[in-house]
PDB file of C-alpha atoms in Angstrom:
ATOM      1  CA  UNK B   9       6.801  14.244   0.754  1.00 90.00           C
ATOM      2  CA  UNK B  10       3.576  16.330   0.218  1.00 95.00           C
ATOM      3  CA  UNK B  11       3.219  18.243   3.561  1.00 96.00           C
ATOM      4  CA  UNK B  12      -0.469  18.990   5.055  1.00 97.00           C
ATOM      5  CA  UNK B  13      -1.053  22.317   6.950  1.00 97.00           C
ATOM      6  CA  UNK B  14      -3.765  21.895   9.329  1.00 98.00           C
ATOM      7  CA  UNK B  15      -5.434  24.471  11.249  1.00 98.00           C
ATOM      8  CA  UNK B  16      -6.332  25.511  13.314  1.00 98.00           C
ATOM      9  CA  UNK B  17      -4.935  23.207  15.878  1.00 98.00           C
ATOM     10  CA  UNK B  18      -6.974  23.670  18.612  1.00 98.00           C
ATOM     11  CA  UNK B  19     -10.636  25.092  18.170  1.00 97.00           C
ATOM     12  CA  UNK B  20     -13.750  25.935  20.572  1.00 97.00           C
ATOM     13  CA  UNK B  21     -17.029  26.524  19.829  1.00 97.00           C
ATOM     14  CA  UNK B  22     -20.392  26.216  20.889  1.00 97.00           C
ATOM     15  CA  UNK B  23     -23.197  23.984  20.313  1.00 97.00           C
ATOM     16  CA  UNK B  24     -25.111  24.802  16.903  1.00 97.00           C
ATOM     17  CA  UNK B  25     -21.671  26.942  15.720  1.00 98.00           C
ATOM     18  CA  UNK B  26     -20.478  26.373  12.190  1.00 98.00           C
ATOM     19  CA  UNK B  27     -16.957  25.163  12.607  1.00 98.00           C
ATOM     20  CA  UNK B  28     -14.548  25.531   9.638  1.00 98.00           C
ATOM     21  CA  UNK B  29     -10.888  23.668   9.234  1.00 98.00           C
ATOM     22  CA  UNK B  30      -8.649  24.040   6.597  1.00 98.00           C
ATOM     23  CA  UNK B  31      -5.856  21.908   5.146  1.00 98.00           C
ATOM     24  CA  UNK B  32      -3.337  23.351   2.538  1.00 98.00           C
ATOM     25  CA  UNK B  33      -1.267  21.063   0.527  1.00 98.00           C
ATOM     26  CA  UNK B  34       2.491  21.846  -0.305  1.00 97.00           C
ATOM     27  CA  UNK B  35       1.571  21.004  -3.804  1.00 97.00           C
ATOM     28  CA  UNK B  36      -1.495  20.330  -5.587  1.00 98.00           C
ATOM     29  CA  UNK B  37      -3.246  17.659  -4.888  1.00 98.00           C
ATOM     30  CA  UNK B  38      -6.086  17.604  -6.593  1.00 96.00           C
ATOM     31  CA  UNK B  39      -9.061  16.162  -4.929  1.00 97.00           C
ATOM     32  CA  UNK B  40      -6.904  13.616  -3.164  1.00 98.00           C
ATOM     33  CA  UNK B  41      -7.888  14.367   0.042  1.00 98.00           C
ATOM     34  CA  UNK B  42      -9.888  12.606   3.131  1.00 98.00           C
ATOM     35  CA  UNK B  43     -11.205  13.479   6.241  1.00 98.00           C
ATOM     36  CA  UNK B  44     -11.560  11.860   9.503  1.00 98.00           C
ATOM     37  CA  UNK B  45     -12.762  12.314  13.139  1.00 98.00           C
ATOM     38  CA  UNK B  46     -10.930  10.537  16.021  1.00 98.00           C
ATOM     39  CA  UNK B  47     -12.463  10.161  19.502  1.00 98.00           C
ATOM     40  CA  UNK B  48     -10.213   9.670  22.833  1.00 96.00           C
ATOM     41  CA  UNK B  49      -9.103   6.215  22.868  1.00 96.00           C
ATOM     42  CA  UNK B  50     -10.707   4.886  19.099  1.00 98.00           C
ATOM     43  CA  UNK B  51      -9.357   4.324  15.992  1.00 98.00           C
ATOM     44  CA  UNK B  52     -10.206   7.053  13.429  1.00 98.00           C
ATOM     45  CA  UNK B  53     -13.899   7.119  11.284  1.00 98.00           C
ATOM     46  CA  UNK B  54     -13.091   8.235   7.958  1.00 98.00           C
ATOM     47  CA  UNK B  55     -16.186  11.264   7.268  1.00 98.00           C
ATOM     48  CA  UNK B  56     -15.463  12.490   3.829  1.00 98.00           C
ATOM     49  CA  UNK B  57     -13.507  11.047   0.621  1.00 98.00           C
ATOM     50  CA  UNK B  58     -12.095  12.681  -1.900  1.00 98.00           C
ATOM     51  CA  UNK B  59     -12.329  16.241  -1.010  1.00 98.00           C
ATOM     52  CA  UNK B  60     -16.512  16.108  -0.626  1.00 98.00           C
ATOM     53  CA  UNK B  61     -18.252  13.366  -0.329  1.00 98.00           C
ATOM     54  CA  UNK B  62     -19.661  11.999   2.355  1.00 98.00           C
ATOM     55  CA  UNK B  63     -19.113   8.808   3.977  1.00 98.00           C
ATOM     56  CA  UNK B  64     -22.109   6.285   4.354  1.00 97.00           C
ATOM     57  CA  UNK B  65     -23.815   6.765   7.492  1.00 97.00           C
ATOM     58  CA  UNK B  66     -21.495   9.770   8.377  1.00 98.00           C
ATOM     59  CA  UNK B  67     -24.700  13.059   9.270  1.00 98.00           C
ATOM     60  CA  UNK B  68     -25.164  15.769   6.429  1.00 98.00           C
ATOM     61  CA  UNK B  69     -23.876  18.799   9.328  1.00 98.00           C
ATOM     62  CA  UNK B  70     -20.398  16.995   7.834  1.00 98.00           C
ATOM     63  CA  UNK B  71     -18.808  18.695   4.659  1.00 98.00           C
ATOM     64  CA  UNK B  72     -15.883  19.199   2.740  1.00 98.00           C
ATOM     65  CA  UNK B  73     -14.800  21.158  -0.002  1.00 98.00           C
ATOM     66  CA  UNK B  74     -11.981  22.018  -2.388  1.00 98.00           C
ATOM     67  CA  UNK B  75      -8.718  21.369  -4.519  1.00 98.00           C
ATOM     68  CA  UNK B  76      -5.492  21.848  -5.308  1.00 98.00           C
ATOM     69  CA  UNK B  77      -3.988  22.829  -2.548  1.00 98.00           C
ATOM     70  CA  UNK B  78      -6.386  24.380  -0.471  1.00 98.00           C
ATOM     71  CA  UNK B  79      -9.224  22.354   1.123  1.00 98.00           C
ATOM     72  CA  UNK B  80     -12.375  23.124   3.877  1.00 98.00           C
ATOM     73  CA  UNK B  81     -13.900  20.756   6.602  1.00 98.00           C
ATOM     74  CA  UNK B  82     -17.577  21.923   7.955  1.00 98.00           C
ATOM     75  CA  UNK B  83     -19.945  20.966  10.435  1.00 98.00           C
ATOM     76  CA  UNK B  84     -22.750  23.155   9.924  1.00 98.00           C
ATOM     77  CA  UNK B  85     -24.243  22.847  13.617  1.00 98.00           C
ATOM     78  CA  UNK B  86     -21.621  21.964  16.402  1.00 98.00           C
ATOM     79  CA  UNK B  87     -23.385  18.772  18.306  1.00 97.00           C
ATOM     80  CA  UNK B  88     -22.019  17.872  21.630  1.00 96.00           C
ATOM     81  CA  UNK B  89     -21.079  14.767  20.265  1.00 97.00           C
ATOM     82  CA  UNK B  90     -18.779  15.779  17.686  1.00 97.00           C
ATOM     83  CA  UNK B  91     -16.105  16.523  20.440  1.00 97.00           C
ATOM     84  CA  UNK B  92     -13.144  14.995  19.057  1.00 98.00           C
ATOM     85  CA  UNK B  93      -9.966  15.455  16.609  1.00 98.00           C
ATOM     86  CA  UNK B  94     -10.336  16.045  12.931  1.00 98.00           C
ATOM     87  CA  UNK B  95      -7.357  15.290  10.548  1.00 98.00           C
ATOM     88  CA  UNK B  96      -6.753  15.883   6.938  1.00 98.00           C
ATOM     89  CA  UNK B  97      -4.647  13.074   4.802  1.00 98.00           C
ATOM     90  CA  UNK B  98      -3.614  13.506   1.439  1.00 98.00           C
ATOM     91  CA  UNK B  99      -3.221  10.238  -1.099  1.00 97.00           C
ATOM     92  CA  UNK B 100      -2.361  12.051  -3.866  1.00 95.00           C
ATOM     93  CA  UNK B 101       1.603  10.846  -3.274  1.00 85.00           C
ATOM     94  CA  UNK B 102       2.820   8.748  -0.203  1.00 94.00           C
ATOM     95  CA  UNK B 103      -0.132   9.737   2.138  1.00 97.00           C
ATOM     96  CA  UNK B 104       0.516  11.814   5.059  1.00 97.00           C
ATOM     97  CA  UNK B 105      -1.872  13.139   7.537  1.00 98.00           C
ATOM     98  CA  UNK B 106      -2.432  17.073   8.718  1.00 98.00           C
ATOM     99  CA  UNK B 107      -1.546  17.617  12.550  1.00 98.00           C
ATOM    100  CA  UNK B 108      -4.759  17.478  13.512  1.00 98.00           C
ATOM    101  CA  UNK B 109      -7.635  19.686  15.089  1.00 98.00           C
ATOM    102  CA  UNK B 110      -8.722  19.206  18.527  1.00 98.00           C
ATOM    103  CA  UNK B 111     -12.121  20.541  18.830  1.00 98.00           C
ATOM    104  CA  UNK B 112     -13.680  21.564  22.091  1.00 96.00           C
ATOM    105  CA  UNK B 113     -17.093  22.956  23.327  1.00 92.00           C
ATOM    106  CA  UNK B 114     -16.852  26.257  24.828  1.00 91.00           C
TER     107      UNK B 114
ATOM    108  CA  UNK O  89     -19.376  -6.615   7.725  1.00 95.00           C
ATOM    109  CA  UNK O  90     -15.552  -5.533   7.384  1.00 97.00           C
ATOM    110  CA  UNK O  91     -13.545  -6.408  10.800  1.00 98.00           C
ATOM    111  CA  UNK O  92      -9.928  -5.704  10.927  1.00 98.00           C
ATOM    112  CA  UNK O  93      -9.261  -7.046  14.777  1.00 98.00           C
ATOM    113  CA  UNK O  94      -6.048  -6.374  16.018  1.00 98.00           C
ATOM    114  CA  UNK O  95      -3.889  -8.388  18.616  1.00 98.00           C
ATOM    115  CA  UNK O  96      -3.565  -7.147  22.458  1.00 98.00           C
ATOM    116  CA  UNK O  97      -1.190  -4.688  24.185  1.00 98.00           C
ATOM    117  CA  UNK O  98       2.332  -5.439  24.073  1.00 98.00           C
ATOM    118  CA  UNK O  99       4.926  -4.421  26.992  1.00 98.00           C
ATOM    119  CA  UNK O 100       8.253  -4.682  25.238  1.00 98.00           C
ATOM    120  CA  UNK O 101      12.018  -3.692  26.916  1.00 98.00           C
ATOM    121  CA  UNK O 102      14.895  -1.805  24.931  1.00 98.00           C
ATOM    122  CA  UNK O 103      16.548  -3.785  22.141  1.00 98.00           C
ATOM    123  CA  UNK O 104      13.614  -6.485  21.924  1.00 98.00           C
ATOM    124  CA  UNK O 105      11.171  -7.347  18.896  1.00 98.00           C
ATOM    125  CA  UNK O 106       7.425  -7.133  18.889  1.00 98.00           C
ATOM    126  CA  UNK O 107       5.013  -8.334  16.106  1.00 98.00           C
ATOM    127  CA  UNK O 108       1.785  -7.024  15.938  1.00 98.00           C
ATOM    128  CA  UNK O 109      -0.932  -8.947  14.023  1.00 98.00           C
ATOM    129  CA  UNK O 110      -4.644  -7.600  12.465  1.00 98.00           C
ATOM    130  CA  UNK O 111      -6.868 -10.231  11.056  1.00 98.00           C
ATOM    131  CA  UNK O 112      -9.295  -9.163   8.369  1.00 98.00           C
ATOM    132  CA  UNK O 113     -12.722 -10.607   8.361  1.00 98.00           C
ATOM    133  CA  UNK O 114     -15.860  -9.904   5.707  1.00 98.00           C
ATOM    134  CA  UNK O 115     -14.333  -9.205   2.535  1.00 97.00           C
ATOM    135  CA  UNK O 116     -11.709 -10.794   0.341  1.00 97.00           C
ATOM    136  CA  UNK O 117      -8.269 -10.016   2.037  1.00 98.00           C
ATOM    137  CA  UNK O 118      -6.659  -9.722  -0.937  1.00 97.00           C
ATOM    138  CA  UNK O 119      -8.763  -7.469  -3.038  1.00 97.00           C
ATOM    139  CA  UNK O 120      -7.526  -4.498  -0.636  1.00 97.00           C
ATOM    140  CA  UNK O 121      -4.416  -3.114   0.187  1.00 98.00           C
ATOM    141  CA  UNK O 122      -3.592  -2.560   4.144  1.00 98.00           C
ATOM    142  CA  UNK O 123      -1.704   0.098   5.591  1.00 98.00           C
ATOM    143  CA  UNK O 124      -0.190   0.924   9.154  1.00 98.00           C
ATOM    144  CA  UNK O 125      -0.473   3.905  10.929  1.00 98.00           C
ATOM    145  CA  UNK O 126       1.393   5.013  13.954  1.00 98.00           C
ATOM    146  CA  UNK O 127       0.007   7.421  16.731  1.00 98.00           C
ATOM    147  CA  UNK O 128       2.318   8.285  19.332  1.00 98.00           C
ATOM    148  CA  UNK O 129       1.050   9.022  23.008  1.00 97.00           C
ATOM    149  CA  UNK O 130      -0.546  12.420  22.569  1.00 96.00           C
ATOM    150  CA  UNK O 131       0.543  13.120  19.526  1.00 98.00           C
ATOM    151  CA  UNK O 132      -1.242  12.710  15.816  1.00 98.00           C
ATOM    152  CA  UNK O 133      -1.443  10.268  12.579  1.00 98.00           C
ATOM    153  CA  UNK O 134       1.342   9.185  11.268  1.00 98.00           C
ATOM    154  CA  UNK O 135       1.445   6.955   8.099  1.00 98.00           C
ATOM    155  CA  UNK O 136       3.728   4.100   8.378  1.00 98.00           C
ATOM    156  CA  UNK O 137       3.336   2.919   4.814  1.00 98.00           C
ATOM    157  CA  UNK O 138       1.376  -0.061   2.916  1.00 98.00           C
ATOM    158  CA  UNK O 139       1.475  -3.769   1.656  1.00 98.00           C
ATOM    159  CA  UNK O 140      -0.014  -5.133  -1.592  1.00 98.00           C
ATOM    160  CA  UNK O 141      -1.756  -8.014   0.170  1.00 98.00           C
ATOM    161  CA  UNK O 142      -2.072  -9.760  -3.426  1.00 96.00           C
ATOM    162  CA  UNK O 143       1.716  -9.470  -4.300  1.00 97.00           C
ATOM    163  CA  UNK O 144       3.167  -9.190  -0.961  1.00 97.00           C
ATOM    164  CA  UNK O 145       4.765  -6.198  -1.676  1.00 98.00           C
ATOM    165  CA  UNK O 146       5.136  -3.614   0.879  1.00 98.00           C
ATOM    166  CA  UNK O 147       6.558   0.112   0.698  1.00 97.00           C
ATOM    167  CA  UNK O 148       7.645   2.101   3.365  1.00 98.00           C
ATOM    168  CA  UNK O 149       7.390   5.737   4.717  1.00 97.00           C
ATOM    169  CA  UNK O 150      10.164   7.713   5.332  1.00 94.00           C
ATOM    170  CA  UNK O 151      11.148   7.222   8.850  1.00 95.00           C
ATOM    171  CA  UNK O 152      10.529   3.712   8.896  1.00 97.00           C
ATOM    172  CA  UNK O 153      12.547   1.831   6.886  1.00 96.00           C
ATOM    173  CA  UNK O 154      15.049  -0.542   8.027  1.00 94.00           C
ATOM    174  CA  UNK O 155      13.167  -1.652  11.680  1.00 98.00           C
ATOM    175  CA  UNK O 156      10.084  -2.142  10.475  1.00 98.00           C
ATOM    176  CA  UNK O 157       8.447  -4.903   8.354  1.00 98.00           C
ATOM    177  CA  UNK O 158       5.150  -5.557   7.304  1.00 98.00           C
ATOM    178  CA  UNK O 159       4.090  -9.026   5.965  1.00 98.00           C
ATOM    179  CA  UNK O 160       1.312 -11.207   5.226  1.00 98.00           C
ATOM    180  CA  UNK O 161      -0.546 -14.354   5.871  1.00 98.00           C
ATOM    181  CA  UNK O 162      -3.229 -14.734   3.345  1.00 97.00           C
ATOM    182  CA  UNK O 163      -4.349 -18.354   4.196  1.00 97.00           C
ATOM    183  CA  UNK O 164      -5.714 -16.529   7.431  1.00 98.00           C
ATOM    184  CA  UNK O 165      -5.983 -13.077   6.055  1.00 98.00           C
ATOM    185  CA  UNK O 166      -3.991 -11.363   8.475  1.00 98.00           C
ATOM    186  CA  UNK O 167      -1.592  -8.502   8.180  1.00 98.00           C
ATOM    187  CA  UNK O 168       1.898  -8.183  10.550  1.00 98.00           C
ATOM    188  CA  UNK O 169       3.327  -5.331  11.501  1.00 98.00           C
ATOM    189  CA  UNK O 170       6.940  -6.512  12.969  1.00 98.00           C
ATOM    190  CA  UNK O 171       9.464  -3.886  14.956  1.00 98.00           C
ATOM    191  CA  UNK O 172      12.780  -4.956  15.904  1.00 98.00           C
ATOM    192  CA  UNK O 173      15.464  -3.368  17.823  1.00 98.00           C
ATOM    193  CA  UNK O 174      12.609  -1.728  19.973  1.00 98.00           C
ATOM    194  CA  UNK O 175      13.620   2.321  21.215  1.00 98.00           C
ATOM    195  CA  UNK O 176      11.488   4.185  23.706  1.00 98.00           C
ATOM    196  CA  UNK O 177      10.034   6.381  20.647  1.00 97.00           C
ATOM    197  CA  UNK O 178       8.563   3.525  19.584  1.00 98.00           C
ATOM    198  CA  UNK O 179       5.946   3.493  22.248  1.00 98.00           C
ATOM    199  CA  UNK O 180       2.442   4.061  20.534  1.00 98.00           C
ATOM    200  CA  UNK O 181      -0.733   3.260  19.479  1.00 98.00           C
ATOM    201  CA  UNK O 182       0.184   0.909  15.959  1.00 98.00           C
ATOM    202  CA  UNK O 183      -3.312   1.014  13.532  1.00 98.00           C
ATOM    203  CA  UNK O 184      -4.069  -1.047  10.938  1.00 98.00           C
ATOM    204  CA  UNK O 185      -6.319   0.767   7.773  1.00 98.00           C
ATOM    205  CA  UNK O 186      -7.695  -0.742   4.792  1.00 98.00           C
ATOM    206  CA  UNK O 187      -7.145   0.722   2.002  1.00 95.00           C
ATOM    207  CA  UNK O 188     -10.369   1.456  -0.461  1.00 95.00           C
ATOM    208  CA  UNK O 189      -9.308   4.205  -2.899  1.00 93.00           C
ATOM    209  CA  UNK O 190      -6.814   6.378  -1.042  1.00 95.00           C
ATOM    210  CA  UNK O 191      -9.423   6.822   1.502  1.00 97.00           C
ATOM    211  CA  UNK O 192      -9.113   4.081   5.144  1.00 98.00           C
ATOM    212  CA  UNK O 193     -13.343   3.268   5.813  1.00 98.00           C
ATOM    213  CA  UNK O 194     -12.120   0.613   7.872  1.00 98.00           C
ATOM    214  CA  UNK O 195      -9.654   0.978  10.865  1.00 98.00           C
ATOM    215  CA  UNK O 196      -8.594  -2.167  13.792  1.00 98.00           C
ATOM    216  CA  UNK O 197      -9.048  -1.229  17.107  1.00 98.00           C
ATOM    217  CA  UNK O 198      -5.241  -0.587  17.598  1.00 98.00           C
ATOM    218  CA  UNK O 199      -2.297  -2.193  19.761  1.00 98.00           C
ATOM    219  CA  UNK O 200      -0.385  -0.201  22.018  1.00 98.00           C
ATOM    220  CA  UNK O 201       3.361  -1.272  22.070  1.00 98.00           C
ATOM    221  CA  UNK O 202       4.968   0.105  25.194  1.00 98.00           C
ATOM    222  CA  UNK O 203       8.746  -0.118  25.242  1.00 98.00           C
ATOM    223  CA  UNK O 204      10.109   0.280  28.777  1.00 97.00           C
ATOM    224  CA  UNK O 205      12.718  -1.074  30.770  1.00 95.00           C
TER     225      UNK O 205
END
């Protein structure tokens, strides 16, 4: 199995911060990789597909870049609404997930 | 739109079997794989595996093969996630995701299966 290192694993920031996560691949991956934000209690919203692009309706503070093995999640300006947990998943084999980011406002 | 509605909350003991269903709405079921995804209390994502809902054929993630079972009914476009001999570390949040590319745009609300005697 391809494993996804996520971090960091527990992050707080301010409002209007740029927050950064990465996810590394145990093997290259390509651009095989997703990202999604989970609130308490809801199902995940996928953000971005395939290492960068954006989901419909998902705001442009939302980014994501990379390959290989080594991939970057941004949201430009921190809202107080984007309080939640961001994962990684890899599909480029049997998908698996990263552990996860819990972001906070400090 | 694309609804993938899950069934209710299940309280289950040791030893028993639960079947969880998630009925697709707004697009043609079998044009789109589904997957499962497990999230433990507190804990993160955890891909169960996926079914072909055109051929029926499902594959499994390590870590859950033998108790688990996923299966279809395309006449009413639902998936079914089934889990026998139940264990407390089953408890969890069970999700269904469609599949569209690698990528899950569409998630069910979830079904929490609580095992408990």
């Amino acid at each position: 199995d391809i494993q996804m290192t996520q971090s960091p694993s527990s992050l707080s920031a301010s409002v209007g911060d740029r927050v950064t996560i990465t996810c590394q691949a145990s093997q290259d991956i390509s651009n095989y990789l997703n990202w999604y934000q989970q609130k308490p209690g809801k199902a995940p919203k996928l953000l971005i597909y395939d290492a960068s692009n954006l989901e419909t309706g998902v705001p442009s503070r939302f980014s994501g870049s990379g390959s290989g093995t080594d991939f970057t999640f941004t949201i430009s300006s921190l809202q107080p609404e984007d309080i939640a947990t961001y994962y990684c998943q890899q599909y480029d084999n049997l998908p698996t997930f990263g552990q996860g980011t819990r972001l906070e406002i400090k | 739109q694309v609804q993938l509605v899950q069934s209710g909350s299940e309280l289950k003991k040791p030893g028993a079997s639960v079947k969880v269903s998630c009925k697709a709405s707004g697009y043609t079921f079998t044009s789109y794989a589904m997957n499962w995804v497990r999230q433990a209390p507190g804990q993160g994502l955890e891909w169960m595996g996926w079914i072909n809902t055109n051929t029926g054929n499902p594959t499994y993630a390590q870590g859950f093969t033998g108790r688990f079972v996923f299966s279809l009914d395309t006449s009413v476009s639902t998936a079914y996630l089934q889990i026998s001999s139940l264990k407390a570390e089953d408890t969890a949040v069970y999700y269904c995701a469609r599949d569209h590319g690698g990528s899950y745009p569409s998630w069910g609300q979830g079904t929490l299966v609580t095992v408990s005697s």
